[in-house]
Amino acid sequence: MIRFDKGPGAAFAKHFAALPDHDEIKEHFWYDWGPVFYRGRLDGSAKIICVASDPGPTERIAGRNLVGNAGQRVQGFLNKIGLTQSYVLLNGFSYALFPSHLSDGIKLLSRPDLTAWRNRLFNMLKKPSLQAVVAFGAVAQKAVDLWDKKGNIPVFETYHPSYHSGGAAGEKKMLTDWNRVVTELRKIITPDDDASANKPLYGAKFAEQDYAAIPHADLPFGLPEWFGNDAFFRKKRGMNSVSRPSPDDRHTLEWKAPKFN
């Protein structure tokens, strides 16, 4: 069976199209690349909402959140709590934020129009199946904190999957905290039927077994078979198949295919 994501239904498409105009604040974003909105289930079956910061270059290619190296770390995280499909992945910002504008970005999250739009999206996903929310990093944590109708849904705050401060010690600190969250979520989340929640916890640094490929069911039809699995690039030359050039002209992406032979 060929599996792929057919895109949002009418209600979500209408809401995504109603994203507030970012023209007045576009100096903080890779604005001309446009927004990216989600990855995962929009049909009410999501048991967890994972929120990160903003879409990167790989996300722009797929039009889906968290599909690059960071996304494959999150997919591995989800696998460790027994989820293979019952999740939805969002970002605090739908446009890609310049990393140097992080402090300004966190302030912008409180703009009434952006807060209302984002909270409406959260509310649309708050169904009886929802068991927890994970906020990865400062942008996500602020966005979830501003969600006024989350009620008593358990919220877990932890490091962003691309956290890289402090070298080896920082990575160990991050993964220690991810182990904390995974352990707590295993007490809350009902595993998917085709999964188990007994995979090994993290060590002091990421191992290849801690990553997981992005399921084809999360991606639009027509992407290469290897898309969403950057194991080749992690081994050979870097972390992602898609990157921005240096210097960055803000209008170019470099997308490389793996060379298997």
Tab-separated table of C-alpha atoms in Angstrom:
chain	number	residue	atom	x	y	z
A	1	MET	CA	0.000	0.000	0.000
A	2	ILE	CA	1.338	3.416	-0.972
A	3	ARG	CA	1.150	5.711	2.039
A	4	PHE	CA	1.412	9.488	1.959
A	5	ASP	CA	-0.126	12.537	3.606
A	6	LYS	CA	-2.959	13.937	1.522
A	7	GLY	CA	-2.760	17.306	3.267
A	8	PRO	CA	-5.076	19.146	5.634
A	9	GLY	CA	-8.830	18.834	5.508
A	10	ALA	CA	-11.038	21.820	4.792
A	11	ALA	CA	-11.193	23.196	8.352
A	12	PHE	CA	-7.440	23.107	8.874
A	13	ALA	CA	-6.705	24.400	5.372
A	14	LYS	CA	-8.980	27.365	6.060
A	15	HIS	CA	-7.227	28.046	9.353
A	16	PHE	CA	-3.742	27.745	7.853
A	17	ALA	CA	-4.753	30.150	5.093
A	18	ALA	CA	-5.835	32.611	7.795
A	19	LEU	CA	-2.309	32.889	9.247
A	20	PRO	CA	-1.875	36.556	10.218
A	21	ASP	CA	0.107	38.709	7.817
A	22	HIS	CA	3.806	38.730	8.746
A	23	ASP	CA	4.761	41.575	6.403
A	24	GLU	CA	5.330	44.067	9.240
A	25	ILE	CA	7.691	41.672	11.029
A	26	LYS	CA	9.276	39.946	8.037
A	27	GLU	CA	12.762	41.241	8.895
A	28	HIS	CA	12.922	38.499	11.541
A	29	PHE	CA	12.250	35.610	9.161
A	30	TRP	CA	13.224	33.888	5.914
A	31	TYR	CA	9.930	35.420	4.868
A	32	ASP	CA	9.955	34.832	1.112
A	33	TRP	CA	10.079	31.048	1.573
A	34	GLY	CA	6.593	31.104	3.076
A	35	PRO	CA	5.130	29.195	6.032
A	36	VAL	CA	5.082	25.516	6.988
A	37	PHE	CA	2.327	24.380	9.325
A	38	TYR	CA	2.344	20.795	10.610
A	39	ARG	CA	3.313	17.156	10.382
A	40	GLY	CA	1.235	14.217	11.558
A	41	ARG	CA	-2.391	13.617	12.345
A	42	LEU	CA	-5.015	16.339	12.053
A	43	ASP	CA	-7.939	13.899	12.294
A	44	GLY	CA	-8.328	13.945	16.085
A	45	SER	CA	-6.262	10.804	16.702
A	46	ALA	CA	-3.119	12.538	18.010
A	47	LYS	CA	-2.184	11.407	21.516
A	48	ILE	CA	0.553	14.012	21.800
A	49	ILE	CA	1.258	17.478	20.447
A	50	CYS	CA	4.959	18.206	20.043
A	51	VAL	CA	5.888	21.851	19.555
A	52	ALA	CA	9.286	23.094	18.367
A	53	SER	CA	10.423	26.524	17.190
A	54	ASP	CA	10.237	27.117	13.435
A	55	PRO	CA	10.729	25.290	10.114
A	56	GLY	CA	14.225	24.745	8.719
A	57	PRO	CA	15.405	24.226	5.124
A	58	THR	CA	14.381	20.553	4.940
A	59	GLU	CA	10.900	21.417	6.173
A	60	ARG	CA	10.510	23.870	3.305
A	61	ILE	CA	11.197	21.114	0.765
A	62	ALA	CA	8.567	18.806	2.275
A	63	GLY	CA	6.075	21.423	3.423
A	64	ARG	CA	5.941	19.525	6.726
A	65	ASN	CA	7.421	20.222	10.155
A	66	LEU	CA	10.353	18.430	11.741
A	67	VAL	CA	11.504	16.233	8.867
A	68	GLY	CA	15.255	16.985	8.862
A	69	ASN	CA	17.902	15.870	11.315
A	70	ALA	CA	16.095	17.464	14.276
A	71	GLY	CA	12.829	15.907	13.140
A	72	GLN	CA	14.412	12.464	12.933
A	73	ARG	CA	15.558	12.933	16.520
A	74	VAL	CA	11.984	13.772	17.496
A	75	GLN	CA	10.729	10.746	15.562
A	76	GLY	CA	13.117	8.582	17.574
A	77	PHE	CA	11.829	10.262	20.735
A	78	LEU	CA	8.254	9.394	19.737
A	79	ASN	CA	9.253	5.804	19.041
A	80	LYS	CA	10.712	5.545	22.540
A	81	ILE	CA	7.303	6.405	24.027
A	82	GLY	CA	5.527	3.935	21.753
A	83	LEU	CA	4.124	6.224	19.070
A	84	THR	CA	4.464	5.536	15.363
A	85	GLN	CA	1.548	7.591	14.042
A	86	SER	CA	-0.676	9.129	16.765
A	87	TYR	CA	1.009	12.529	17.034
A	88	VAL	CA	1.016	15.986	15.524
A	89	LEU	CA	4.071	18.236	15.289
A	90	LEU	CA	3.811	22.017	15.294
A	91	ASN	CA	6.109	25.020	15.623
A	92	GLY	CA	5.819	28.257	17.557
A	93	PHE	CA	6.373	30.070	14.260
A	94	SER	CA	5.188	28.980	10.826
A	95	TYR	CA	7.908	31.043	9.155
A	96	ALA	CA	11.612	30.241	9.580
A	97	LEU	CA	13.063	32.556	12.241
A	98	PHE	CA	16.602	33.914	11.985
A	99	PRO	CA	18.504	32.357	14.920
A	100	SER	CA	20.070	35.738	15.716
A	101	HIS	CA	16.547	37.136	16.195
A	102	LEU	CA	15.546	34.600	18.845
A	103	SER	CA	14.945	37.144	21.615
A	104	ASP	CA	12.809	39.285	19.297
A	105	GLY	CA	10.975	36.181	18.152
A	106	ILE	CA	10.047	35.167	21.678
A	107	LYS	CA	8.558	38.635	22.202
A	108	LEU	CA	6.627	38.394	18.924
A	109	LEU	CA	4.910	35.220	20.110
A	110	SER	CA	2.778	37.420	22.385
A	111	ARG	CA	1.358	39.519	19.550
A	112	PRO	CA	-2.422	39.228	19.969
A	113	ASP	CA	-3.073	38.190	16.363
A	114	LEU	CA	-0.385	35.493	16.388
A	115	THR	CA	-1.424	34.237	19.818
A	116	ALA	CA	-5.082	33.998	18.800
A	117	TRP	CA	-4.272	32.139	15.573
A	118	ARG	CA	-1.891	29.733	17.288
A	119	ASN	CA	-4.268	29.060	20.174
A	120	ARG	CA	-7.074	28.383	17.736
A	121	LEU	CA	-4.865	25.730	16.116
A	122	PHE	CA	-4.071	24.179	19.499
A	123	ASN	CA	-7.772	24.143	20.350
A	124	MET	CA	-8.643	22.427	17.069
A	125	LEU	CA	-6.224	19.635	18.030
A	126	LYS	CA	-7.394	19.311	21.627
A	127	LYS	CA	-9.467	16.162	21.263
A	128	PRO	CA	-10.280	13.362	23.761
A	129	SER	CA	-7.341	11.335	22.421
A	130	LEU	CA	-4.804	13.993	23.501
A	131	GLN	CA	-2.740	12.812	26.472
A	132	ALA	CA	0.243	15.188	26.638
A	133	VAL	CA	2.083	18.139	25.112
A	134	VAL	CA	5.858	18.438	24.744
A	135	ALA	CA	7.456	21.860	24.225
A	136	PHE	CA	10.967	21.601	22.766
A	137	GLY	CA	12.961	24.778	23.437
A	138	ALA	CA	12.252	28.364	24.457
A	139	VAL	CA	10.020	29.352	21.519
A	140	ALA	CA	7.809	26.304	21.964
A	141	GLN	CA	7.639	26.757	25.721
A	142	LYS	CA	6.490	30.361	25.352
A	143	ALA	CA	3.922	29.397	22.710
A	144	VAL	CA	2.437	26.640	24.871
A	145	ASP	CA	2.502	28.880	27.949
A	146	LEU	CA	0.340	31.370	26.021
A	147	TRP	CA	-2.243	28.676	25.214
A	148	ASP	CA	-5.027	29.735	27.550
A	149	LYS	CA	-7.334	26.731	27.071
A	150	LYS	CA	-4.962	23.823	27.484
A	151	GLY	CA	-6.646	22.938	30.768
A	152	ASN	CA	-5.057	20.111	32.739
A	153	ILE	CA	-3.269	18.420	29.828
A	154	PRO	CA	0.218	17.438	31.061
A	155	VAL	CA	2.873	19.701	29.535
A	156	PHE	CA	6.550	18.728	29.436
A	157	GLU	CA	9.271	21.277	28.704
A	158	THR	CA	12.678	20.160	27.484
A	159	TYR	CA	15.534	21.021	25.152
A	160	HIS	CA	15.054	21.630	21.440
A	161	PRO	CA	16.274	18.687	19.308
A	162	SER	CA	18.895	20.956	17.707
A	163	TYR	CA	20.306	22.098	21.062
A	164	HIS	CA	24.078	22.234	20.689
A	165	SER	CA	25.385	24.443	23.488
A	166	GLY	CA	28.215	23.197	25.668
A	167	GLY	CA	29.671	20.520	23.411
A	168	ALA	CA	29.662	16.960	24.735
A	169	ALA	CA	28.613	18.085	28.213
A	170	GLY	CA	25.679	19.998	26.743
A	171	GLU	CA	24.563	17.002	24.685
A	172	LYS	CA	24.696	14.792	27.772
A	173	LYS	CA	22.662	17.357	29.731
A	174	MET	CA	20.078	17.507	26.959
A	175	LEU	CA	19.725	13.740	26.672
A	176	THR	CA	19.504	13.329	30.431
A	177	ASP	CA	16.506	15.635	30.342
A	178	TRP	CA	15.017	13.833	27.337
A	179	ASN	CA	15.292	10.605	29.352
A	180	ARG	CA	13.359	12.298	32.146
A	181	VAL	CA	10.559	13.283	29.770
A	182	VAL	CA	10.469	9.905	28.003
A	183	THR	CA	10.229	8.115	31.350
A	184	GLU	CA	7.329	10.316	32.476
A	185	LEU	CA	5.518	10.059	29.141
A	186	ARG	CA	5.678	6.268	29.248
A	187	LYS	CA	3.420	6.492	32.302
A	188	ILE	CA	0.868	8.593	30.413
A	189	ILE	CA	0.872	7.753	26.708
A	190	THR	CA	-0.993	4.725	25.392
A	191	PRO	CA	1.348	3.097	22.837
A	192	ASP	CA	0.153	2.640	19.278
A	193	ASP	CA	-0.923	-0.895	18.378
A	194	ASP	CA	2.158	-1.539	16.241
A	195	ALA	CA	4.642	-0.155	18.770
A	196	SER	CA	6.140	-0.733	22.188
A	197	ALA	CA	7.575	1.706	24.694
A	198	ASN	CA	10.559	-0.369	25.778
A	199	LYS	CA	13.274	0.925	23.474
A	200	PRO	CA	16.534	1.861	25.232
A	201	LEU	CA	16.839	5.311	26.768
A	202	TYR	CA	19.496	7.760	25.565
A	203	GLY	CA	23.165	7.533	26.428
A	204	ALA	CA	25.565	10.442	26.853
A	205	LYS	CA	25.354	11.312	23.144
A	206	PHE	CA	23.063	10.606	20.216
A	207	ALA	CA	23.533	7.187	18.619
A	208	GLU	CA	22.143	6.298	15.202
A	209	GLN	CA	19.563	4.066	16.907
A	210	ASP	CA	18.142	7.183	18.589
A	211	TYR	CA	17.039	8.559	15.213
A	212	ALA	CA	14.045	7.335	13.238
A	213	ALA	CA	13.091	7.904	9.613
A	214	ILE	CA	10.088	10.090	8.914
A	215	PRO	CA	7.147	7.820	7.955
A	216	HIS	CA	5.959	8.153	4.375
A	217	ALA	CA	2.447	8.613	5.786
A	218	ASP	CA	3.615	11.993	7.132
A	219	LEU	CA	4.967	13.251	3.801
A	220	PRO	CA	3.310	14.438	0.586
A	221	PHE	CA	3.300	12.141	-2.420
A	222	GLY	CA	6.251	12.296	-4.792
A	223	LEU	CA	9.246	12.868	-2.541
A	224	PRO	CA	12.285	10.602	-3.056
A	225	GLU	CA	12.187	7.276	-1.239
A	226	TRP	CA	15.138	8.298	0.956
A	227	PHE	CA	13.676	11.636	2.020
A	228	GLY	CA	13.296	11.877	5.791
A	229	ASN	CA	16.178	9.521	6.533
A	230	ASP	CA	19.477	11.392	6.738
A	231	ALA	CA	21.536	8.475	8.073
A	232	PHE	CA	23.700	8.647	4.945
A	233	PHE	CA	24.483	12.320	5.553
A	234	ARG	CA	25.127	11.861	9.265
A	235	LYS	CA	27.678	9.200	8.366
A	236	LYS	CA	29.297	10.821	5.345
A	237	ARG	CA	29.370	14.590	5.474
A	238	GLY	CA	26.937	16.371	7.746
A	239	MET	CA	23.516	16.387	9.323
A	240	ASN	CA	20.922	17.269	6.659
A	241	SER	CA	20.325	16.777	2.959
A	242	VAL	CA	19.099	20.386	2.707
A	243	SER	CA	21.049	23.444	3.813
A	244	ARG	CA	21.464	27.150	3.202
A	245	PRO	CA	24.555	28.398	1.380
A	246	SER	CA	27.267	30.432	3.062
A	247	PRO	CA	26.992	33.338	2.755
A	248	ASP	CA	23.214	33.080	2.877
A	249	ASP	CA	21.373	35.201	0.304
A	250	ARG	CA	18.061	34.278	2.010
A	251	HIS	CA	16.653	33.015	-1.293
A	252	THR	CA	18.643	29.843	-1.963
A	253	LEU	CA	18.547	26.304	-0.609
A	254	GLU	CA	21.008	23.522	-1.434
A	255	TRP	CA	19.445	20.056	-1.648
A	256	LYS	CA	21.731	17.077	-2.148
A	257	ALA	CA	20.756	13.490	-2.865
A	258	PRO	CA	22.691	10.645	-1.234
A	259	LYS	CA	25.113	8.741	-3.433
A	260	PHE	CA	24.556	5.104	-2.551
A	261	ASN	CA	26.884	3.519	-5.140
